[in-house]
Amino acid sequence: QLKELYLSIIPLGGEGITSLLPALEMMSQLEVLSFLDGNIGNEDCVTLRPVLERMTQLKKLFLCEGNISDEGLIALAPALERMTSMEVLGFDENSFDVEGLAVLASVLPKMTKIKALLIMECFSRSDETMISLVKHAKVLHSFQKYLGWDEGGVICDPDFSEAIKIVVDFVEEKKLDLANGNLTDSRMTTLASVLSSHHDLRALHLEGNKFGAKGAVALLPTLENMTELEVLYLSDNAIEVDGAVALARG
């Protein structure tokens, strides 16, 4: 029986999905299904839901580059929460808001094997959406990369403290990667405080940020307590001579 079906870059939205439905109904054993760049919209989500509900063995589902909004995600929710074998769920380049975030936050805990959630360029940058993102971050596995606070500081400083705590809690293999993260001196002070209770890091990537000597010095006491730290990247910042000397002495 067919295990993988790729229908990417085919404009199936609308009549195409309806025509395909009888064939999809016979593919309950599918493990990979891709409608990447298929012009899939909200009505298609409603049409697909009964079929997807039976595809409980799906490991990868790609609905990227479509026209799906919160309405479509809400329609898909009953099917998504049955997909307990899901490893990669792709929704890049759709258009979600606060309700869509809530849907993802409710279904992801049931996907116990999830490895990647693709939601790049899905959400507005409104304060309401960003606050909601922070609220649901513990189950949004691409939280750190989505936030991309190198994109003009999309999260404001009052939210940064809470956001960085969640990111640090998601550290895998004792490696924290905050490269190219728009980290300023003030944010480095916050980061140092958060990291003070994470002494077991082995790798810390801070290259390509915007902090200077003050930010580097703020991190010193925390670094001194990281007895397992093996890799530290500080390149391409504004540390200059004073900061480098302070780090060397520390």
Backbone as numpy.savetxt, mean C-alpha at the origin, in Angstrom:
# Nx Ny Nz CAx CAy CAz Cx Cy Cz
-8.31 -28.33 -16.05 -9.14 -27.13 -16.05 -8.27 -25.87 -16.05
-8.76 -24.82 -16.71 -8.02 -23.58 -16.83 -7.70 -22.99 -15.46
-6.42 -22.60 -15.26 -6.00 -22.04 -13.99 -5.74 -20.54 -14.07
-5.33 -20.06 -15.24 -4.98 -18.65 -15.39 -5.64 -18.08 -16.65
-6.25 -16.92 -16.52 -6.91 -16.26 -17.65 -6.52 -14.79 -17.67
-5.87 -14.37 -18.75 -5.42 -13.00 -18.90 -6.19 -12.33 -20.04
-6.96 -11.33 -19.70 -7.74 -10.58 -20.68 -7.38 -9.10 -20.61
-6.09 -8.85 -20.44 -5.60 -7.49 -20.28 -5.64 -6.71 -21.60
-5.80 -5.41 -21.46 -5.78 -4.47 -22.59 -6.82 -4.85 -23.64
-7.95 -5.35 -23.19 -9.09 -5.62 -24.06 -10.27 -4.86 -23.47
-10.88 -3.94 -24.20 -11.98 -3.13 -23.64 -13.27 -3.94 -23.48
-13.30 -4.72 -22.41 -14.43 -5.63 -22.18 -15.58 -4.99 -21.42
-15.35 -3.83 -20.84 -16.39 -3.21 -20.01 -17.72 -3.11 -20.71
-18.79 -3.41 -19.97 -20.14 -3.33 -20.56 -20.54 -4.64 -21.21
-20.84 -4.60 -22.49 -21.35 -5.77 -23.21 -20.33 -6.91 -23.23
-19.06 -6.56 -23.25 -18.03 -7.60 -23.29 -18.07 -8.50 -22.07
-18.22 -7.91 -20.90 -18.29 -8.69 -19.66 -19.55 -9.55 -19.65
-20.66 -8.98 -20.08 -21.91 -9.73 -20.12 -21.79 -10.93 -21.05
-21.16 -10.76 -22.20 -20.98 -11.84 -23.16 -20.05 -12.93 -22.63
-19.10 -12.50 -21.81 -18.10 -13.43 -21.29 -18.61 -14.24 -20.10
-19.68 -13.79 -19.51 -20.17 -14.37 -18.26 -20.39 -15.88 -18.31
-21.06 -16.43 -19.34 -21.28 -17.89 -19.37 -19.98 -18.68 -19.32
-18.93 -18.19 -19.98 -17.65 -18.89 -19.96 -17.01 -18.80 -18.58
-17.07 -17.61 -17.98 -16.48 -17.43 -16.65 -17.16 -18.30 -15.61
-18.45 -18.53 -15.78 -19.19 -19.35 -14.82 -18.68 -20.78 -14.76
-17.95 -21.20 -15.79 -17.42 -22.57 -15.84 -15.96 -22.63 -15.37
-15.46 -21.53 -14.87 -14.04 -21.46 -14.49 -13.85 -21.25 -13.00
-14.54 -22.00 -12.20 -14.49 -21.80 -10.75 -13.13 -22.15 -10.15
-12.28 -22.85 -10.92 -10.98 -23.27 -10.41 -9.87 -22.28 -10.75
-10.22 -21.15 -11.36 -9.20 -20.17 -11.74 -8.38 -19.72 -10.53
-7.08 -19.53 -10.77 -6.19 -19.01 -9.73 -5.70 -17.60 -10.07
-5.71 -17.26 -11.36 -5.28 -15.92 -11.80 -6.30 -15.40 -12.81
-6.80 -14.18 -12.58 -7.74 -13.54 -13.50 -7.34 -12.08 -13.66
-7.10 -11.68 -14.90 -6.65 -10.31 -15.15 -7.54 -9.60 -16.16
-8.09 -8.46 -15.73 -8.81 -7.55 -16.61 -8.07 -6.21 -16.68
-6.75 -6.27 -16.56 -5.92 -5.07 -16.56 -6.22 -4.20 -17.78
-6.50 -2.92 -17.54 -6.79 -1.98 -18.61 -7.93 -2.49 -19.49
-8.98 -3.01 -18.83 -10.10 -3.57 -19.57 -11.34 -2.70 -19.54
-11.20 -1.46 -19.06 -12.33 -0.52 -19.00 -13.46 -1.05 -18.12
-13.09 -1.75 -17.06 -14.08 -2.32 -16.14 -14.64 -1.22 -15.25
-15.98 -1.13 -15.17 -16.62 -0.09 -14.37 -17.51 -0.67 -13.29
-18.27 0.18 -12.66 -19.11 -0.23 -11.53 -20.16 -1.26 -11.92
-20.83 -1.06 -13.05 -21.85 -2.02 -13.49 -21.23 -3.38 -13.78
-20.00 -3.38 -14.29 -19.31 -4.65 -14.55 -19.02 -5.37 -13.24
-18.72 -4.62 -12.20 -18.48 -5.22 -10.88 -19.73 -5.93 -10.38
-20.87 -5.30 -10.58 -22.15 -5.92 -10.19 -22.37 -7.20 -10.99
-22.07 -7.15 -12.29 -22.24 -8.32 -13.17 -21.30 -9.45 -12.78
-20.07 -9.11 -12.45 -19.05 -10.12 -12.14 -19.19 -10.74 -10.76
-19.83 -10.04 -9.85 -19.84 -10.50 -8.46 -20.30 -11.95 -8.28
-21.43 -12.40 -8.85 -21.84 -13.79 -8.63 -20.80 -14.80 -9.11
-20.13 -14.49 -10.22 -19.11 -15.39 -10.75 -17.88 -15.39 -9.84
-17.46 -14.22 -9.42 -16.29 -14.11 -8.55 -16.52 -14.76 -7.19
-17.75 -14.75 -6.73 -18.05 -15.38 -5.45 -17.75 -16.87 -5.46
-17.80 -17.48 -6.65 -17.53 -18.92 -6.77 -16.05 -19.20 -7.02
-15.28 -18.16 -7.32 -13.85 -18.34 -7.58 -13.06 -18.20 -6.29
-13.31 -19.07 -5.37 -12.70 -18.96 -4.04 -11.23 -19.36 -4.03
-10.74 -19.93 -5.15 -9.34 -20.33 -5.21 -8.45 -19.29 -5.89
-9.02 -18.15 -6.24 -8.24 -17.10 -6.88 -7.07 -16.67 -6.00
-5.90 -16.59 -6.62 -4.71 -16.11 -5.91 -4.31 -14.71 -6.37
-4.68 -14.39 -7.62 -4.34 -13.08 -8.16 -5.53 -12.54 -8.97
-5.94 -11.34 -8.65 -7.03 -10.68 -9.37 -6.61 -9.27 -9.72
-6.65 -8.95 -11.01 -6.23 -7.64 -11.47 -7.39 -6.90 -12.14
-7.80 -5.80 -11.52 -8.85 -4.94 -12.08 -8.30 -3.52 -12.21
-7.02 -3.43 -12.52 -6.34 -2.14 -12.60 -6.76 -1.36 -13.85
-6.53 -0.05 -13.79 -6.75 0.85 -14.92 -8.18 0.73 -15.47
-9.14 0.82 -14.55 -10.54 0.76 -14.94 -11.29 2.01 -14.55
-12.59 1.87 -14.40 -13.45 2.99 -14.01 -14.24 2.62 -12.76
-13.59 1.95 -11.84 -14.25 1.47 -10.63 -14.15 2.52 -9.54
-15.28 2.84 -8.93 -15.31 3.78 -7.80 -15.75 3.04 -6.55
-16.07 3.77 -5.50 -16.54 3.15 -4.26 -17.73 2.23 -4.52
-18.63 2.66 -5.40 -19.83 1.87 -5.71 -19.45 0.48 -6.22
-18.45 0.41 -7.09 -18.01 -0.88 -7.61 -17.37 -1.75 -6.55
-16.55 -1.14 -5.69 -15.92 -1.90 -4.61 -16.94 -2.46 -3.65
-17.95 -1.67 -3.35 -19.01 -2.13 -2.45 -19.72 -3.33 -3.07
-19.94 -3.29 -4.38 -20.58 -4.41 -5.07 -19.72 -5.66 -5.02
-18.41 -5.50 -5.10 -17.50 -6.63 -5.11 -17.22 -7.21 -3.73
-17.50 -6.46 -2.69 -17.12 -6.85 -1.32 -17.53 -8.28 -0.96
-18.78 -8.73 -1.21 -19.16 -10.10 -0.83 -18.30 -11.16 -1.51
-17.85 -10.87 -2.74 -17.00 -11.82 -3.45 -15.57 -11.78 -2.90
-15.06 -10.57 -2.66 -13.69 -10.42 -2.19 -13.47 -11.09 -0.84
-14.46 -10.99 0.04 -14.25 -11.56 1.37 -14.29 -13.09 1.39
-14.68 -13.69 0.25 -14.65 -15.16 0.14 -13.31 -15.65 -0.42
-12.50 -14.72 -0.91 -11.24 -15.10 -1.58 -10.11 -15.22 -0.56
-10.16 -16.22 0.27 -9.20 -16.37 1.36 -7.82 -16.84 0.89
-7.71 -17.25 -0.38 -6.41 -17.67 -0.93 -5.70 -16.54 -1.67
-6.32 -15.36 -1.70 -5.79 -14.24 -2.47 -4.39 -13.84 -2.01
-3.49 -13.68 -3.00 -2.12 -13.26 -2.72 -1.83 -11.86 -3.28
-2.38 -11.57 -4.45 -2.18 -10.25 -5.07 -3.52 -9.71 -5.55
-3.89 -8.55 -5.04 -5.15 -7.91 -5.41 -4.84 -6.56 -6.04
-5.18 -6.41 -7.31 -4.78 -5.21 -8.03 -5.92 -4.30 -8.43
-5.85 -3.05 -7.94 -6.85 -2.03 -8.29 -6.19 -0.73 -8.75
-4.91 -0.76 -9.09 -4.23 0.47 -9.49 -5.04 1.28 -10.50
-4.97 2.61 -10.36 -5.55 3.55 -11.32 -7.06 3.38 -11.51
-7.77 3.25 -10.40 -9.21 3.40 -10.39 -9.51 4.68 -9.60
-10.70 4.83 -9.07 -11.02 6.10 -8.40 -11.84 5.85 -7.14
-11.13 5.59 -6.02 -11.79 5.30 -4.76 -11.73 6.50 -3.83
-12.57 6.46 -2.80 -12.56 7.50 -1.78 -12.70 6.83 -0.42
-13.24 7.52 0.54 -13.29 7.04 1.92 -14.06 5.71 2.03
-15.20 5.59 1.35 -15.99 4.36 1.44 -15.23 3.19 0.83
-14.49 3.45 -0.23 -13.69 2.40 -0.84 -12.62 1.89 0.10
-11.98 2.82 0.81 -10.99 2.44 1.82 -11.60 1.53 2.88
-12.79 1.88 3.30 -13.46 1.09 4.34 -13.75 -0.33 3.85
-14.12 -0.45 2.57 -14.37 -1.78 2.00 -13.09 -2.61 2.02
-12.00 -2.03 1.53 -10.73 -2.74 1.52 -10.31 -3.14 2.93
-10.50 -2.22 3.87 -10.13 -2.51 5.25 -10.95 -3.65 5.84
-12.18 -3.82 5.38 -13.04 -4.87 5.92 -12.75 -6.24 5.31
-12.33 -6.28 4.04 -12.13 -7.58 3.38 -10.71 -8.11 3.53
-9.72 -7.24 3.65 -8.34 -7.70 3.67 -7.99 -8.62 4.83
-8.52 -8.40 6.03 -8.19 -9.32 7.13 -8.60 -10.77 6.84
-9.56 -10.97 5.95 -10.01 -12.32 5.62 -9.11 -12.96 4.57
-8.29 -12.13 3.91 -7.32 -12.65 2.93 -6.01 -12.90 3.66
-5.94 -13.98 4.37 -4.82 -14.24 5.27 -3.50 -14.52 4.54
-3.57 -14.76 3.22 -2.36 -15.04 2.45 -1.94 -13.86 1.57
-2.59 -12.72 1.75 -2.32 -11.57 0.90 -0.86 -11.12 1.04
-0.24 -10.86 -0.11 1.15 -10.40 -0.15 1.26 -8.99 -0.71
0.33 -8.64 -1.60 0.42 -7.33 -2.23 -0.97 -6.78 -2.53
-1.16 -5.53 -2.18 -2.39 -4.80 -2.52 -1.97 -3.63 -3.39
-2.43 -3.61 -4.64 -2.02 -2.59 -5.59 -3.10 -1.52 -5.69
-2.83 -0.36 -5.08 -3.83 0.72 -5.07 -3.20 2.06 -5.42
-2.14 2.03 -6.24 -1.50 3.28 -6.65 -2.47 4.11 -7.49
-2.44 5.41 -7.25 -3.25 6.38 -8.01 -4.74 6.05 -7.97
-5.20 5.63 -6.80 -6.62 5.29 -6.63 -7.37 6.33 -5.82
-6.67 7.06 -4.94 -7.37 7.89 -3.97 -7.09 9.37 -4.16
-8.08 10.16 -3.80 -7.90 11.61 -3.83 -6.96 12.00 -2.69
-6.44 13.21 -2.74 -5.52 13.67 -1.70 -6.23 14.55 -0.68
-7.54 14.43 -0.58 -8.27 15.26 0.37 -7.90 14.88 1.80
-8.04 15.84 2.72 -7.73 15.57 4.13 -8.55 14.40 4.66
-9.83 14.36 4.26 -10.71 13.29 4.76 -10.20 11.92 4.33
-9.77 11.83 3.06 -9.28 10.55 2.57 -7.98 10.17 3.24
-7.09 11.14 3.43 -5.80 10.85 4.05 -5.98 10.39 5.50
-6.86 11.05 6.23 -7.12 10.65 7.61 -7.71 9.24 7.64
-8.59 8.96 6.69 -9.18 7.62 6.60 -8.11 6.59 6.28
-7.17 6.96 5.41 -6.09 6.04 5.06 -5.26 5.68 6.28
-4.93 6.69 7.08 -4.18 6.43 8.31 -4.97 5.52 9.24
-6.26 5.78 9.35 -7.14 5.00 10.22 -7.14 3.52 9.84
-7.16 3.25 8.53 -7.27 1.87 8.06 -5.93 1.24 7.69
-4.84 1.95 7.95 -3.54 1.53 7.43 -3.10 0.15 7.89
-3.53 -0.28 9.05 -3.06 -1.55 9.57 -3.44 -2.73 8.68
-4.42 -2.54 7.82 -4.79 -3.63 6.92 -4.58 -3.25 5.46
-4.07 -2.07 5.19 -3.74 -1.70 3.82 -2.25 -1.96 3.61
-1.95 -3.10 3.01 -0.57 -3.57 3.00 0.37 -2.72 2.16
-0.15 -1.92 1.27 0.74 -1.05 0.49 0.75 0.35 1.07
0.36 0.46 2.33 0.26 1.77 2.99 1.51 2.63 2.79
2.66 2.07 3.11 3.88 2.86 3.06 4.15 3.38 1.65
4.05 2.50 0.65 4.37 2.90 -0.71 3.28 3.80 -1.29
2.02 3.55 -0.92 0.95 4.40 -1.45 1.08 5.83 -0.96
1.34 5.95 0.34 1.43 7.29 0.90 2.43 8.14 0.14
3.55 7.51 -0.22 4.56 8.18 -1.02 4.74 9.62 -0.62
5.10 9.86 0.64 5.14 11.24 1.09 6.29 12.00 0.46
6.86 11.43 -0.62 7.78 12.21 -1.44 7.00 13.00 -2.50
5.71 12.76 -2.62 4.90 13.44 -3.63 4.34 14.75 -3.06
5.24 15.62 -2.68 4.80 16.93 -2.22 4.22 16.92 -0.82
4.56 15.92 -0.03 4.07 15.88 1.35 2.57 15.70 1.41
2.08 14.56 0.91 0.63 14.38 0.82 -0.02 14.13 2.18
0.77 13.88 3.19 0.20 13.73 4.52 0.76 14.85 5.39
-0.10 15.52 6.11 0.33 16.71 6.86 1.04 16.29 8.15
1.86 17.19 8.69 2.68 16.87 9.85 1.88 16.38 11.07
0.70 16.93 11.38 -0.04 16.41 12.53 -0.40 14.93 12.40
-0.56 14.45 11.16 -0.89 13.04 10.95 0.36 12.17 10.84
1.51 12.79 10.63 2.73 12.03 10.36 3.09 11.11 11.51
2.96 11.59 12.72 3.33 10.77 13.88 2.56 9.47 13.91
1.24 9.55 13.72 0.42 8.34 13.74 0.75 7.45 12.55
0.95 8.08 11.39 1.23 7.32 10.18 2.54 6.55 10.29
3.58 7.20 10.79 4.89 6.55 10.85 4.89 5.41 11.87
4.10 5.53 12.91 3.99 4.43 13.88 3.46 3.18 13.20
2.46 3.37 12.33 1.86 2.23 11.63 2.85 1.63 10.64
3.57 2.49 9.92 4.56 2.01 8.96 5.63 1.19 9.67
6.13 1.68 10.79 7.17 0.98 11.53 6.65 -0.37 12.03
5.40 -0.42 12.42 4.83 -1.68 12.88 4.76 -2.74 11.78
4.83 -2.28 10.51 4.76 -3.20 9.38 6.13 -3.63 8.87
7.18 -3.31 9.61 8.53 -3.65 9.16 8.65 -5.17 8.98
9.20 -5.56 7.83 9.44 -6.97 7.55 10.93 -7.24 7.52
11.33 -8.37 8.05 12.72 -8.79 8.07 13.63 -7.75 8.71
13.07 -7.01 9.66 13.83 -6.02 10.43 14.50 -4.97 9.54
13.85 -4.67 8.41 14.36 -3.66 7.48 13.31 -2.57 7.31
13.69 -1.32 7.58 12.78 -0.19 7.42 13.28 0.69 6.28
12.48 0.80 5.24 12.87 1.56 4.05 12.03 2.83 3.95
12.66 3.96 4.27 12.01 5.27 4.17 12.79 6.17 3.22
13.41 5.55 2.22 14.17 6.31 1.23 13.24 7.21 0.42
13.76 8.36 0.02 13.00 9.30 -0.82 11.64 9.62 -0.21
11.63 9.87 1.09 10.37 10.02 1.80 10.03 11.42 2.28
10.70 12.43 1.77 10.38 13.81 2.18 10.50 14.00 3.69
11.46 13.32 4.30 11.66 13.43 5.75 12.48 14.69 6.05
11.87 15.62 6.76 12.53 16.87 7.15 13.13 16.71 8.54
13.79 17.76 9.04 14.35 17.71 10.39 13.27 17.43 11.43
12.13 18.09 11.31 11.06 17.89 12.30 10.52 16.46 12.24
10.40 15.93 11.04 9.90 14.56 10.92 10.94 13.54 11.41
12.20 13.86 11.28 13.24 12.98 11.80 13.17 12.91 13.32
12.83 14.02 13.96 12.66 14.02 15.42 11.52 13.09 15.81
10.42 13.15 15.05 9.28 12.27 15.30 9.68 10.82 15.06
10.39 10.57 13.95 10.82 9.21 13.63 11.73 8.65 14.72
12.63 9.47 15.21 13.55 9.02 16.26 12.77 8.57 17.49
11.74 9.32 17.83 10.92 8.97 18.99 10.20 7.64 18.78
9.67 7.44 17.57 8.95 6.19 17.26 9.91 5.01 17.28
11.11 5.21 16.72 12.07 4.11 16.62 12.74 3.78 17.95
12.55 4.61 18.94 13.19 4.37 20.24 12.77 3.05 20.87
11.61 2.53 20.45 11.15 1.24 20.98 11.36 0.10 19.99
12.14 0.36 18.93 12.43 -0.67 17.92 13.94 -0.82 17.80
14.54 -1.45 18.79 15.99 -1.57 18.84 16.53 -2.71 18.00
15.66 -3.53 17.42 16.12 -4.74 16.74 16.24 -4.58 15.22
16.13 -3.34 14.70 16.28 -3.15 13.26 17.68 -3.55 12.80
17.74 -4.16 11.62 19.03 -4.53 11.05 19.41 -3.64 9.87
18.39 -3.02 9.25 18.67 -2.14 8.12 17.73 -0.94 8.17
18.30 0.24 7.95 17.51 1.48 7.98 17.90 2.33 6.77
16.95 2.54 5.87 17.19 3.31 4.65 16.55 4.69 4.79
17.40 5.72 4.80 16.92 7.10 4.92 17.51 7.99 3.81
18.03 7.36 2.78 18.65 8.14 1.71 17.60 8.91 0.90
18.06 10.01 0.30 17.19 10.77 -0.59 16.09 11.56 0.10
16.32 11.96 1.35 15.33 12.75 2.07 15.76 14.22 2.14
15.16 14.97 3.07 15.42 16.41 3.11 15.89 16.91 4.47
16.38 16.00 5.30 16.82 16.44 6.62 18.30 16.83 6.59
18.65 17.68 7.54 20.03 18.15 7.63 20.70 17.68 8.90
21.66 18.47 9.38 22.41 18.10 10.58 21.50 17.93 11.79
20.51 18.80 11.91 19.59 18.74 13.05 18.83 17.41 13.08
18.36 16.99 11.93 17.62 15.73 11.86 18.51 14.54 12.14
19.74 14.60 11.64 20.69 13.50 11.87 21.03 13.39 13.35
21.26 14.53 13.99 21.60 14.55 15.42 20.42 14.03 16.25
19.20 14.35 15.84 18.01 13.88 16.56 17.93 12.36 16.58
18.49 11.75 15.53 18.43 10.30 15.41 19.52 9.58 16.21
20.54 10.31 16.59 21.71 9.70 17.24 21.39 8.82 18.45
20.65 9.31 19.45 20.38 8.48 20.63 19.69 7.16 20.27
18.82 7.22 19.27 18.13 6.01 18.85 19.10 5.04 18.18
19.97 5.56 17.33 20.95 4.71 16.65 21.88 4.02 17.65
22.23 4.72 18.70 23.14 4.15 19.71 22.54 2.92 20.39
21.20 2.86 20.42 20.54 1.72 21.07 20.18 0.60 20.10
20.44 0.81 18.82 20.15 -0.22 17.82 21.36 -1.16 17.71
21.46 -2.07 18.61 22.64 -2.93 18.71 22.72 -3.97 17.58
21.63 -4.18 16.86 21.63 -5.17 15.78 21.72 -4.52 14.40
21.82 -3.19 14.36 21.83 -2.48 13.08 23.10 -2.81 12.29
22.90 -3.27 11.04 24.02 -3.65 10.19 24.16 -2.74 8.97
23.02 -2.16 8.52 23.02 -1.34 7.31 22.32 -0.02 7.58
23.01 1.10 7.28 22.43 2.43 7.47 22.73 3.29 6.25
21.68 3.74 5.57 21.82 4.60 4.40 21.39 6.02 4.75
22.31 6.96 4.58 22.00 8.37 4.84 22.37 9.26 3.65
22.68 8.64 2.53 23.13 9.38 1.35 22.07 10.35 0.84
22.54 11.37 0.12 21.66 12.30 -0.59 20.69 13.01 0.34
21.20 13.49 1.46 20.45 14.37 2.35 21.23 15.67 2.48
20.79 16.55 3.36 21.48 17.85 3.53 22.26 17.87 4.83
22.85 16.74 5.18 23.55 16.60 6.47 24.80 17.47 6.53
25.54 17.53 5.45 26.76 18.33 5.34 27.78 17.95 6.42
28.79 18.78 6.55 29.94 18.43 7.41 29.55 18.32 8.89
28.79 19.30 9.39 28.43 19.29 10.82 27.68 18.02 11.21
26.73 17.65 10.39 25.95 16.45 10.67 26.79 15.21 10.60
27.69 15.13 9.59 28.55 13.97 9.45 29.49 13.82 10.63
30.04 14.94 11.10 30.93 14.91 12.24 30.19 14.45 13.50
28.97 14.96 13.69 28.18 14.57 14.86 27.87 13.08 14.83
27.53 12.57 13.64 27.26 11.13 13.52 28.50 10.30 13.80
29.62 10.77 13.28 30.87 10.04 13.48 31.26 9.97 14.96
31.05 11.08 15.65 31.37 11.11 17.08 30.40 10.29 17.90
29.11 10.25 17.41 28.10 9.48 18.13 28.34 8.00 18.00
